[in-house]
mmCIF file of C-alpha atoms and ligand atoms in Angstrom:
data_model
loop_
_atom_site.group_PDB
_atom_site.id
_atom_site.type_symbol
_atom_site.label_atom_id
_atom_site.label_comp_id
_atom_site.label_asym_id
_atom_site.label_seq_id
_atom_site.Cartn_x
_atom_site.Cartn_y
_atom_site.Cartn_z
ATOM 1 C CA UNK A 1 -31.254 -53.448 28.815
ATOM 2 C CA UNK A 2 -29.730 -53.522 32.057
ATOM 3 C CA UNK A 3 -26.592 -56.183 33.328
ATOM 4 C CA UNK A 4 -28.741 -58.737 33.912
ATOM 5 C CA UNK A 5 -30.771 -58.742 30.819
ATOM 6 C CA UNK A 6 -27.034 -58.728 28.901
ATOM 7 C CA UNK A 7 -25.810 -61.867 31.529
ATOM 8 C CA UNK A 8 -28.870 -63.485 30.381
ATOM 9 C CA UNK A 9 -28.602 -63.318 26.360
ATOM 10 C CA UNK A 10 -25.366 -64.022 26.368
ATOM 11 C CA UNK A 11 -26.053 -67.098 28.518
ATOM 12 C CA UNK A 12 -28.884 -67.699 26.451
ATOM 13 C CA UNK A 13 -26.669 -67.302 22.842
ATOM 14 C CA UNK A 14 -23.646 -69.399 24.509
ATOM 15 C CA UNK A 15 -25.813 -73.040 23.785
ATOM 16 C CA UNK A 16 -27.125 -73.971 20.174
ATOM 17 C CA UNK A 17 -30.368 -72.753 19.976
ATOM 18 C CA UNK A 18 -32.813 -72.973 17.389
ATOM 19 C CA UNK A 19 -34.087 -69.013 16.899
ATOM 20 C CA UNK A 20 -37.107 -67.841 15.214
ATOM 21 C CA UNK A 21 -37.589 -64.183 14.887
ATOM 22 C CA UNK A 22 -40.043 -61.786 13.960
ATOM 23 C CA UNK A 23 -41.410 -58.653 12.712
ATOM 24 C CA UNK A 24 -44.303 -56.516 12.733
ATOM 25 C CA UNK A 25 -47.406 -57.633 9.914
ATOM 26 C CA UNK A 26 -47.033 -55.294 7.221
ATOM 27 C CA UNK A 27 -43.437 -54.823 8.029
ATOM 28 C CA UNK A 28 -41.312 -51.840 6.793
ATOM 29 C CA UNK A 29 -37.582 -51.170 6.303
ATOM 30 C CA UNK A 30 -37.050 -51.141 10.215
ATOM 31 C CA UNK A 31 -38.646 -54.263 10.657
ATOM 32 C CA UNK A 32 -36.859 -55.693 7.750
ATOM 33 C CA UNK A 33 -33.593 -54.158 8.150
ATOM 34 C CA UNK A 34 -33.639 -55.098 12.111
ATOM 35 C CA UNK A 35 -34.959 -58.799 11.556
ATOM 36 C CA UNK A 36 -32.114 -59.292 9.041
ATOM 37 C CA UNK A 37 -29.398 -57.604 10.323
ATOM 38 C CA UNK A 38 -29.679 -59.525 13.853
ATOM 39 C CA UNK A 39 -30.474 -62.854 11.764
ATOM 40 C CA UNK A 40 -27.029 -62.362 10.014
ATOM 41 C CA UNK A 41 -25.120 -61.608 13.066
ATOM 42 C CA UNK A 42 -26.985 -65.147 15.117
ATOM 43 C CA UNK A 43 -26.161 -67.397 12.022
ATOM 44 C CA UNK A 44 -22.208 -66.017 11.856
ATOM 45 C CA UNK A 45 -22.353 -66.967 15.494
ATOM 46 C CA UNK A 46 -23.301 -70.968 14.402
ATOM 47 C CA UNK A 47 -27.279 -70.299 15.729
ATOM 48 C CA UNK A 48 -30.020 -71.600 13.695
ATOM 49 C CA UNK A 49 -32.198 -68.808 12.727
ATOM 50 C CA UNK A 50 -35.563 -68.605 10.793
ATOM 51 C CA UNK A 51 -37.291 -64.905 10.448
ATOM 52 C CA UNK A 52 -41.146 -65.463 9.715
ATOM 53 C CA UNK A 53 -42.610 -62.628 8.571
ATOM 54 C CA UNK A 54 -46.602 -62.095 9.528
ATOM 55 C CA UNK A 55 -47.185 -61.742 5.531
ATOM 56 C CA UNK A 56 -45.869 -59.944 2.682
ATOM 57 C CA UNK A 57 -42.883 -56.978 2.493
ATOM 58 C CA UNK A 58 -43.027 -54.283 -0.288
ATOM 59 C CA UNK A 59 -40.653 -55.241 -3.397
ATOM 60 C CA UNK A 60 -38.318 -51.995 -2.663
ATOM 61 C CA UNK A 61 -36.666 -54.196 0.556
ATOM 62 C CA UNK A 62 -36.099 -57.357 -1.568
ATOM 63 C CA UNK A 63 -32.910 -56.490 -2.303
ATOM 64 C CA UNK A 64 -31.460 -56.652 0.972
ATOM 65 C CA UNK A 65 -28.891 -59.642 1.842
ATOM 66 C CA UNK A 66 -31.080 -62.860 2.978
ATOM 67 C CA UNK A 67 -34.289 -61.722 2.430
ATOM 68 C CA UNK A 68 -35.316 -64.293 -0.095
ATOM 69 C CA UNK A 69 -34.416 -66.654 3.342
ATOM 70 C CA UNK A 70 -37.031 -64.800 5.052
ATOM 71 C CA UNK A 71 -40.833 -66.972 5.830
ATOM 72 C CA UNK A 72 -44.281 -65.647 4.937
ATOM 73 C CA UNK A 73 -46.514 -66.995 7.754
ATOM 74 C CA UNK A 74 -49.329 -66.354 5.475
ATOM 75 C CA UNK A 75 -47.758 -68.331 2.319
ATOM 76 C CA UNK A 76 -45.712 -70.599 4.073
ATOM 77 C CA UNK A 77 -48.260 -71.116 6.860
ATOM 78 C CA UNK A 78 -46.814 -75.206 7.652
ATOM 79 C CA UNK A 79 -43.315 -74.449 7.113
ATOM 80 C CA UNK A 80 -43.703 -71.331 9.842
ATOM 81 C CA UNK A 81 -45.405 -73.179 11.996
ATOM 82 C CA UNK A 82 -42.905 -76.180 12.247
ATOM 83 C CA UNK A 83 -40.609 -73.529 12.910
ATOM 84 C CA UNK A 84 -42.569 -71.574 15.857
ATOM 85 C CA UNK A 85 -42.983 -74.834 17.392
ATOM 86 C CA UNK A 86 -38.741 -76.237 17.036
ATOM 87 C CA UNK A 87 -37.829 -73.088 18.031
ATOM 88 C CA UNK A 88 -35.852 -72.818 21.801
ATOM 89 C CA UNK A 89 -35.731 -69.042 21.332
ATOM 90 C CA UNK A 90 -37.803 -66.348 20.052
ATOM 91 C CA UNK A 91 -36.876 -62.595 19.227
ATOM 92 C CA UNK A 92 -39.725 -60.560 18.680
ATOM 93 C CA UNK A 93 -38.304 -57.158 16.990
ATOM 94 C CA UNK A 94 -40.136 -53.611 16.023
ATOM 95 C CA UNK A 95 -43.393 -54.229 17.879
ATOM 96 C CA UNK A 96 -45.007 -53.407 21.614
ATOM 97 C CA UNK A 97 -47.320 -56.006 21.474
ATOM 98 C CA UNK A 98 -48.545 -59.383 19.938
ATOM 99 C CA UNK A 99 -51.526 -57.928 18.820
ATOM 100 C CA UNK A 100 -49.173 -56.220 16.058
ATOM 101 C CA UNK A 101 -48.281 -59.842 14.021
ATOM 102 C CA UNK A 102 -51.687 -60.915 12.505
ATOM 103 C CA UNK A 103 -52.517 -64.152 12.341
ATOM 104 C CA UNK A 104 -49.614 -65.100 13.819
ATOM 105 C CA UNK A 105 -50.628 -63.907 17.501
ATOM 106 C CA UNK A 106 -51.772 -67.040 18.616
ATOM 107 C CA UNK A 107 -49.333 -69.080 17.997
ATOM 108 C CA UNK A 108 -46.577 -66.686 19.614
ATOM 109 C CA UNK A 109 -48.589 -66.003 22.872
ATOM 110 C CA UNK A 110 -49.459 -70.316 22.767
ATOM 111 C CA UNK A 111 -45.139 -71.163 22.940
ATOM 112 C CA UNK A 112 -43.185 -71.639 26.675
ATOM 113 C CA UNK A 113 -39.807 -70.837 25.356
ATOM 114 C CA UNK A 114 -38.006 -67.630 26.185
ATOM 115 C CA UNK A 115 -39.176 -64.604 23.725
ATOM 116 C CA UNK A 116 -36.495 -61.301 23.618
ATOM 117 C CA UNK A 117 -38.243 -57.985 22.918
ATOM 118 C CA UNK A 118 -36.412 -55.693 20.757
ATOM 119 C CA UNK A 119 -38.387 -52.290 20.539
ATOM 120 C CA UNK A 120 -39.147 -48.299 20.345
ATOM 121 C CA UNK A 121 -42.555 -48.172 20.202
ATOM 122 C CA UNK A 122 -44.400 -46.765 23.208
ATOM 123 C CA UNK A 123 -46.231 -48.727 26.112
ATOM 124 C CA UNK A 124 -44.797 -52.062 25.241
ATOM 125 C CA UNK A 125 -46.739 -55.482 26.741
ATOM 126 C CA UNK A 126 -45.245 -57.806 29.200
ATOM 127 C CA UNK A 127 -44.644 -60.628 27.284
ATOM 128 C CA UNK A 128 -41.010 -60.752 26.976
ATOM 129 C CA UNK A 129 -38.570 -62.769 28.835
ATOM 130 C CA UNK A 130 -36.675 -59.568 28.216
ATOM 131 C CA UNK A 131 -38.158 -56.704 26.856
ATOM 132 C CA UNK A 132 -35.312 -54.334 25.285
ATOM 133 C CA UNK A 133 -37.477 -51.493 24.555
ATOM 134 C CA UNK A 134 -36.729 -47.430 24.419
ATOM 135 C CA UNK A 135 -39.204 -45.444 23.002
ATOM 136 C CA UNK A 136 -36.267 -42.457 22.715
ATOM 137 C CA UNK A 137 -34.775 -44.624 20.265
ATOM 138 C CA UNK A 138 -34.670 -43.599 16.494
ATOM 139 C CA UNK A 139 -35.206 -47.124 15.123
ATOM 140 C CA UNK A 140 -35.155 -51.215 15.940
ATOM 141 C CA UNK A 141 -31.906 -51.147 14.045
ATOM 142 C CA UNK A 142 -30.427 -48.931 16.422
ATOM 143 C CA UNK A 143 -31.307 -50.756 19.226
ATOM 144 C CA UNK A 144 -30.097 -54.133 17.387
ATOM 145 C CA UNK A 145 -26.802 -52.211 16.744
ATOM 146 C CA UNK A 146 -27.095 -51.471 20.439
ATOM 147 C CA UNK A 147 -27.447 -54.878 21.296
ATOM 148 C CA UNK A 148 -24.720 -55.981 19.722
ATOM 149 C CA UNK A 149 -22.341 -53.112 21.085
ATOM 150 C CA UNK A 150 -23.718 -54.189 24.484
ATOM 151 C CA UNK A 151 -22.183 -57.987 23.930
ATOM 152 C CA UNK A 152 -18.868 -56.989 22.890
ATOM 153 C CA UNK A 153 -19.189 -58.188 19.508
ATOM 154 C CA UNK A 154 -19.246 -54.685 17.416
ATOM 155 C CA UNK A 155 -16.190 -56.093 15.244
ATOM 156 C CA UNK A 156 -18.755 -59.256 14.287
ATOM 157 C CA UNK A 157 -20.235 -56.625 12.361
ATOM 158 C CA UNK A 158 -20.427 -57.437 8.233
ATOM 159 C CA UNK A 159 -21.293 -55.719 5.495
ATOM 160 C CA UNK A 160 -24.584 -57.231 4.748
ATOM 161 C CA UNK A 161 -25.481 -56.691 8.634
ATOM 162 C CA UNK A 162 -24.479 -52.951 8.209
ATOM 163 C CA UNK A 163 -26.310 -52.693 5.406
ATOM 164 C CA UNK A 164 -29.702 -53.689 7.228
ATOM 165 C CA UNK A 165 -29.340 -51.891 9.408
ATOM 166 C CA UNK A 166 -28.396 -48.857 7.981
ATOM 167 C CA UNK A 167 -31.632 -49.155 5.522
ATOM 168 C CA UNK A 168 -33.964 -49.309 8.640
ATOM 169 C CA UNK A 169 -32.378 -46.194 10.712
ATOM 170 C CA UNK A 170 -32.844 -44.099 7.239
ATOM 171 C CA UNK A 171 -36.424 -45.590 6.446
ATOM 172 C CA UNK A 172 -37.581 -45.070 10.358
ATOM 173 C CA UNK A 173 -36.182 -41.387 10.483
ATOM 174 C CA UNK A 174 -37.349 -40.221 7.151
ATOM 175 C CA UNK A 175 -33.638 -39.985 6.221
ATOM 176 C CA UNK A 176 -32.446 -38.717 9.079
ATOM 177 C CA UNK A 177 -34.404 -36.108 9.892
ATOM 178 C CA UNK A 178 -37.163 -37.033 12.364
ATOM 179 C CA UNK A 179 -36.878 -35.456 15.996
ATOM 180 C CA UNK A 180 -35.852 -38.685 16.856
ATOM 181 C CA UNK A 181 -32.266 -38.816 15.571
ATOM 182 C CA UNK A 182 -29.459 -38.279 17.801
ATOM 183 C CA UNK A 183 -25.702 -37.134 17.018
ATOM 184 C CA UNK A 184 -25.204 -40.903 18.661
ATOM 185 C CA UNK A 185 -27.623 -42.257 15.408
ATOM 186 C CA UNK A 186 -25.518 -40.402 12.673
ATOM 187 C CA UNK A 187 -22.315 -41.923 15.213
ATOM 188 C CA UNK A 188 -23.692 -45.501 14.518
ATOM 189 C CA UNK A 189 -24.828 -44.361 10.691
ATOM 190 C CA UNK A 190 -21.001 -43.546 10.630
ATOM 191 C CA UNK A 191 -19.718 -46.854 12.034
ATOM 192 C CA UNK A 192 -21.862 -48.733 10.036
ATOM 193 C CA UNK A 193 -20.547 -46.575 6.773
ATOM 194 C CA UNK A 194 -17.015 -47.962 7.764
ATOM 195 C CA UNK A 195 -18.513 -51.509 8.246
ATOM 196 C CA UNK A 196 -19.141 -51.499 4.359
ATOM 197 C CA UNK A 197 -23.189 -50.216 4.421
ATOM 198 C CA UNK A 198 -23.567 -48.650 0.811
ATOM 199 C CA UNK A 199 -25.049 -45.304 1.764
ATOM 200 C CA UNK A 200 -25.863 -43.819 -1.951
ATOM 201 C CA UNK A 201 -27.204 -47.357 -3.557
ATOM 202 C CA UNK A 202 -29.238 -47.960 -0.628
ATOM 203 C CA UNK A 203 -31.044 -44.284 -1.313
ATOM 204 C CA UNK A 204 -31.194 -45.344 -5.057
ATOM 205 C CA UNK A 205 -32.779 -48.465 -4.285
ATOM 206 C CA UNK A 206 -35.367 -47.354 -1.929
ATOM 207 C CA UNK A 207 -36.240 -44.194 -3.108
ATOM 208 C CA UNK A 208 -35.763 -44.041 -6.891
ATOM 209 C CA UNK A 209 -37.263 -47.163 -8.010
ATOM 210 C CA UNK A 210 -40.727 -45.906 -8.892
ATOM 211 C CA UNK A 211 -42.934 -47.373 -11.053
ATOM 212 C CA UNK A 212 -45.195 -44.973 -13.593
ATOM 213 C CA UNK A 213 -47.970 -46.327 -11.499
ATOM 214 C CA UNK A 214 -47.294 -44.996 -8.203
ATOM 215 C CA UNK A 215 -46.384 -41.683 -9.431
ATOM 216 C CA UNK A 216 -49.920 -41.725 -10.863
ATOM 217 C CA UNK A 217 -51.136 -43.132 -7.268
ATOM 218 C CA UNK A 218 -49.571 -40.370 -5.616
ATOM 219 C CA UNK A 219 -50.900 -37.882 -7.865
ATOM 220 C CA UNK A 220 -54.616 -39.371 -7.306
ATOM 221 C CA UNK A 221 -53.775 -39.035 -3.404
ATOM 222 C CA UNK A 222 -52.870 -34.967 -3.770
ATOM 223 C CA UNK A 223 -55.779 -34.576 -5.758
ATOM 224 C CA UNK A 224 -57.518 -35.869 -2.961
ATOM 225 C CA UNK A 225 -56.152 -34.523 -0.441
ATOM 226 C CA UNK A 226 -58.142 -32.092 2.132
ATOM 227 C CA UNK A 227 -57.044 -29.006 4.067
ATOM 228 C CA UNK A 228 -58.508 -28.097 6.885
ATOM 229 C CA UNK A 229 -56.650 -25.052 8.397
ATOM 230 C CA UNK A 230 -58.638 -24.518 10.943
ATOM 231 C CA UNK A 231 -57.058 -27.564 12.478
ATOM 232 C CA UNK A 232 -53.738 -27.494 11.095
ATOM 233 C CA UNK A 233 -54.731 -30.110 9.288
ATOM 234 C CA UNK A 234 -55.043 -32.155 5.974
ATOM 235 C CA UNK A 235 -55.510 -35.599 5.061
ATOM 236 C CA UNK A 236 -55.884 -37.915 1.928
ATOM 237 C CA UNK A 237 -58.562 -40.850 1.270
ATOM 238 C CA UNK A 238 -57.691 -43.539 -1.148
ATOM 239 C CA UNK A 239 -60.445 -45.718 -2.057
ATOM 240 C CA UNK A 240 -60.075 -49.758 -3.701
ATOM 241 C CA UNK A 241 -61.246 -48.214 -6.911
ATOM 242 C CA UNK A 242 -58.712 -45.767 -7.122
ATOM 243 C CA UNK A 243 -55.822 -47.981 -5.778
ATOM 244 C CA UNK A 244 -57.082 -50.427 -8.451
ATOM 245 C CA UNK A 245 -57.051 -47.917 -11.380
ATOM 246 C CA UNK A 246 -53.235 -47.610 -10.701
ATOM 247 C CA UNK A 247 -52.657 -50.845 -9.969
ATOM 248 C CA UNK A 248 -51.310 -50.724 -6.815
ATOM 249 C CA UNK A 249 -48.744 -53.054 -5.159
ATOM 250 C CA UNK A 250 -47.497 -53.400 -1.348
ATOM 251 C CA UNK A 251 -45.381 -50.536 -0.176
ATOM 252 C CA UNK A 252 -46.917 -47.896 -3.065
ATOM 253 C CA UNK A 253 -48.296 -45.754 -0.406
ATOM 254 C CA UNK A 254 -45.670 -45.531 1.521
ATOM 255 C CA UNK A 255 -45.021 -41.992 2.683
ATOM 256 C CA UNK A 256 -47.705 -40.778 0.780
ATOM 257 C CA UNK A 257 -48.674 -38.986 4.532
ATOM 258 C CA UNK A 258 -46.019 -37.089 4.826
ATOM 259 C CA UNK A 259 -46.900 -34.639 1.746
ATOM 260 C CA UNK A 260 -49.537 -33.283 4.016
ATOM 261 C CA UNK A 261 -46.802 -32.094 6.652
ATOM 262 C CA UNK A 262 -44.952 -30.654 3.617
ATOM 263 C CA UNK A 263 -47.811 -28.119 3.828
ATOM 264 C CA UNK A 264 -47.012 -24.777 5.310
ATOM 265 C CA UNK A 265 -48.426 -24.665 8.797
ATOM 266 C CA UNK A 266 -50.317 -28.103 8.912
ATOM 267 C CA UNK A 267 -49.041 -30.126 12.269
ATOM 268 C CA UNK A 268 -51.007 -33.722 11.386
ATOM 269 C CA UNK A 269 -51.733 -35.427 8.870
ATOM 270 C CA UNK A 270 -53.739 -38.260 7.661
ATOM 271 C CA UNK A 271 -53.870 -40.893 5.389
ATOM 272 C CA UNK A 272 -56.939 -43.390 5.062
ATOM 273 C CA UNK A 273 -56.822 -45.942 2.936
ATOM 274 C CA UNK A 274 -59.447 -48.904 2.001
ATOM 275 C CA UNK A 275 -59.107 -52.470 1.949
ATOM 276 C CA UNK A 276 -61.657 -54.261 0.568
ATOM 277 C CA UNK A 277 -59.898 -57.739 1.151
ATOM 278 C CA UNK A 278 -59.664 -57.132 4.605
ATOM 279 C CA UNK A 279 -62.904 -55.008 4.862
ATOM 280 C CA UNK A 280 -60.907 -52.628 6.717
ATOM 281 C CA UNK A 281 -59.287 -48.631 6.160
ATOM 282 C CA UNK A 282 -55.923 -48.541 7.050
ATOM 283 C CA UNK A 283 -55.094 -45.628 9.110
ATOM 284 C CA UNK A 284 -51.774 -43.754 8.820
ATOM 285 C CA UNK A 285 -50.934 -40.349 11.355
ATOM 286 C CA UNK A 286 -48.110 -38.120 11.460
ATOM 287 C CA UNK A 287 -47.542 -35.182 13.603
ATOM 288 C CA UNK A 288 -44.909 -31.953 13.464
ATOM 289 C CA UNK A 289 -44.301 -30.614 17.157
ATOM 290 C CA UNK A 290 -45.654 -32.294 20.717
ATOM 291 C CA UNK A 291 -48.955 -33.726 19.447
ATOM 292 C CA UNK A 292 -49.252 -37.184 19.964
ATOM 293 C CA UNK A 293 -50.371 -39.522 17.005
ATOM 294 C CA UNK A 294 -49.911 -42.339 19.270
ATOM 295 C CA UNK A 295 -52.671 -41.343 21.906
ATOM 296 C CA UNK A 296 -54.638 -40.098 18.962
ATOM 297 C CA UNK A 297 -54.677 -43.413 16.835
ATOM 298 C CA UNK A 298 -54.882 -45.458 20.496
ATOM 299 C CA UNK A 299 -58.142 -43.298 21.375
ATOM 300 C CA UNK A 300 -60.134 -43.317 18.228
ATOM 301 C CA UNK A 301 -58.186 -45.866 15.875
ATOM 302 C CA UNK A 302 -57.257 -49.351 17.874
ATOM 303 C CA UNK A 303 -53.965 -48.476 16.986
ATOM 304 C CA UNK A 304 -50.990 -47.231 18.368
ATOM 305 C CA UNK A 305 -46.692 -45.856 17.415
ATOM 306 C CA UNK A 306 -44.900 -42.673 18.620
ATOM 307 C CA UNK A 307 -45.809 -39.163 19.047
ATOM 308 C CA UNK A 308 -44.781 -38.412 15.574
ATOM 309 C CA UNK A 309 -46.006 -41.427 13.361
ATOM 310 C CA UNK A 310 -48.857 -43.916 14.148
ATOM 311 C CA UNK A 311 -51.197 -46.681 12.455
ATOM 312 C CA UNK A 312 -54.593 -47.616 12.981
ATOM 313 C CA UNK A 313 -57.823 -48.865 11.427
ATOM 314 C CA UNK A 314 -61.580 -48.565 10.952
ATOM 315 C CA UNK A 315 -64.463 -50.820 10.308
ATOM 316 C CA UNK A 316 -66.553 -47.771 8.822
ATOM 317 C CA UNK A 317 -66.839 -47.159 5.093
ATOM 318 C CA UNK A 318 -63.583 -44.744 3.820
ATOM 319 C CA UNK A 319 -66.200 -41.744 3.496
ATOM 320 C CA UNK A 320 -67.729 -42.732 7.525
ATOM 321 C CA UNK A 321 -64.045 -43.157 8.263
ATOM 322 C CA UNK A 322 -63.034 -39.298 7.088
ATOM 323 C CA UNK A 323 -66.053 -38.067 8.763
ATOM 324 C CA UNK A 324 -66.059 -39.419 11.725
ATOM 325 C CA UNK A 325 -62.244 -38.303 11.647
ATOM 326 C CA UNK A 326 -62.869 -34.769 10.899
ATOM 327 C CA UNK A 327 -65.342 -34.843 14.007
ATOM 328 C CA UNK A 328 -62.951 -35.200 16.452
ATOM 329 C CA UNK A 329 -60.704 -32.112 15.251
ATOM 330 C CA UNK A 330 -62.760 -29.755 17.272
ATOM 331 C CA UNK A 331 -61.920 -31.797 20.367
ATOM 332 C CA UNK A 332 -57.818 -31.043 20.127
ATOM 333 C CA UNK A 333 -58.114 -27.417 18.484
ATOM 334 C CA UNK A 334 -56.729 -26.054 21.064
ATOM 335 C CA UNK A 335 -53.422 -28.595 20.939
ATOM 336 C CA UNK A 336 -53.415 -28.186 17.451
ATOM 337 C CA UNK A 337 -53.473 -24.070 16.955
ATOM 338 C CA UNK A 338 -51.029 -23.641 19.788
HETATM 339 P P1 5GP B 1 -47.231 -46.638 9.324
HETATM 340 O O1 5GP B 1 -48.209 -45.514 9.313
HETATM 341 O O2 5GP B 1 -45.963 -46.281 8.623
HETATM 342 O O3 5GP B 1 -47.809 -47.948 8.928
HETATM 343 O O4 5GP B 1 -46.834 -46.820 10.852
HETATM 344 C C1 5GP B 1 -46.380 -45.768 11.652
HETATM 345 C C2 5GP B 1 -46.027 -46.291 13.030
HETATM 346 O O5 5GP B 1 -47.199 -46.758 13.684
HETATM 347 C C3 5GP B 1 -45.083 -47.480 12.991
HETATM 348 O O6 5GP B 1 -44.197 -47.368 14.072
HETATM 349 C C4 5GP B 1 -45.988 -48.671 13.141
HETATM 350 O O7 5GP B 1 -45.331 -49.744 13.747
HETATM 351 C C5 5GP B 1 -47.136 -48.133 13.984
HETATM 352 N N1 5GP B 1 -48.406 -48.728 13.577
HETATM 353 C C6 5GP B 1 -48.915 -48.807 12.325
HETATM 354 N N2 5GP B 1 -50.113 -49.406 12.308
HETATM 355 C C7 5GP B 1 -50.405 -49.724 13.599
HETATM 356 C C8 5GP B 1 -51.510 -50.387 14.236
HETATM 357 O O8 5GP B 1 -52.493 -50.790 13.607
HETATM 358 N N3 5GP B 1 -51.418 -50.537 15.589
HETATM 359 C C9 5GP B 1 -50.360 -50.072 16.313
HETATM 360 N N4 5GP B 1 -50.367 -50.266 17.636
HETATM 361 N N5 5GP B 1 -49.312 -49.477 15.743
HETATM 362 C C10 5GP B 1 -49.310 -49.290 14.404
HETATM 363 MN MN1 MN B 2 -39.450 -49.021 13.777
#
């Protein structure tokens, strides 16, 4: 954000607006943790704000402070759409481009008001009034902790803001660990510590809140897992059947992929998972090292994310999906052996 992006917002956030903000479909602890923890901050400032969520979150961020306030565009389609239309100002927050928010693309790319971009992913669209975005950024919540450093208002800062955003840096760099975290990330991890964010519950609460059911999910998803050293490689299927058998609910998959980087020697890894309701398999890449997920998914999987950790689908069948998957390997050996 240069000076006069900042001139601009705080122009902008110096009148009453009426403030709609949104996520990513399918949104995770960063897109939670950064829509909240700005909402927060706008509504101590007296703005009217209204986060619409695409559709549904995973129960294990419905503890955090006002998301019970937060709209499901898919089950609250006439209430979200009232809003999109009222609104004067629109933040747009952990997504590069509108193709990212579902059903609610339309609707965003239809309104004339001025829409702030707030995001790390690579290659972000031109559809922003401002478009905050650096991809060298660990998380959204950094950025929105950024932001509000770069208004002056770091001592607006609560405890239910710091503990947003704290969730979203830990959830976005796998606790800290990821390539992308910075001595300046643990610096604002720090600050938001002493701003009243509950470290240890906030662990507790997303990570050890399992269900018997998605232990037994994850154990179906090792079984299945396949190795392919050749590549450097393994990845997991997960068919309807099989997420049916152990019931699963939003969010139980989450960071399944990352067993396969657990592995000894394997640089990607895979995770491909069917959805009958949307006749879709949901694609989820990680990489250890320099090669790129992002290009990867973008080439061969309509999708997209950083080097490191990137989504995507498929119209094939899961067992079309995996093969036509394991296909392309030969193409990046050479990347993947080096
Ligand atoms: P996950 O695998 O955890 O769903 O997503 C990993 C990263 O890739 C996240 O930054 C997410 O926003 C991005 N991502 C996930 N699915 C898609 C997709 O279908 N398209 C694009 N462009 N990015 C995705
Ligand atoms: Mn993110």
């Amino acid at each position: 954000m240069n000076l006069a992006d900042i001139t601009q917002l705080t122009a902008l956030l110096s009148v009453p607006q009426k403030i709609v903000i949104v996520p990513h479909k399918n949104p995770d602890g960063d897109a939670i943790g950064s829509t909240l923890g700005l909402w927060h901050f706008l509504k101590n400032k007296g703005q009217e704000a209204t986060i619409i969520s695409p559709n549904d979150f995973p129960k294990f961020l419905k503890w955090m402070p006002g998301a019970a306030a937060i709209l499901n565009f898919e089950s609250e389609n006439s209430q979200s759409k009232k809003a999109i239309e009222e609104a004067t100002l629109i933040f747009t927050l952990d997504f590069n481009h509108l193709g990212r928010i579902g059903q609610m693309q339309p609707f965003l790319e239809a309104v004339k008001v001025p829409i702030i971009m707030i995001d790390h992913h690579q290659e972000p669209s031109d559809y922003a009034l401002v478009t905050y975005s650096d991809v060298t950024m660990s998380s959204t919540c950094e950025m929105v902790y950024n932001f509000i450093d770069l208004i002056g208002d770091t001592s607006e800062i609560t405890p239910e803001i710091a503990n947003c955003l704290y969730t979203g840096i830990m959830t976005d760099t796998g606790s800290f660990k990821y390539a992308s975290t910075t001595s300046k990330t643990h610096r604002i991890i720090a600050e938001l510590m002493d701003k009243g964010a509950k470290n240890t519950y906030i662990h507790n609460v997303i990570f050890d809140t399992n269900s018997p059911s998605r232990l037994h999910l994850l154990g179906c998803a090792l079984k299945n897992m396949v190795i392919l050293e050749g590549f450097n490689t393994a990845y997991i299927t997960l068919s309807q059947d099989e997420l049916d058998t152990y019931k699963f609910k939003k969010g139980d998959t989450e960071g399944f992929v990352n067993y396969g980087l657990t592995l000894e020697g394997i640089k990607f890894a895979v995770i491909f998972i069917e959805n009958k309701e949307e006749g879709i398999i949901k694609i989820s890449l990680r990489s250890e090292g320099d090669f790129s997920v992002n290009e990867f998914a973008r080439a061969h999987f309509e999708g997209g994310g950083h080097t490191n950790a990137a989504g995507g689908k498929s119209d094939l069948s899961l067992e079309e999906t995996a093969k036509y998957f394991v296909n392309l390997l030969p193409k990046y050996q050479k990347e993947l052996t080096k």
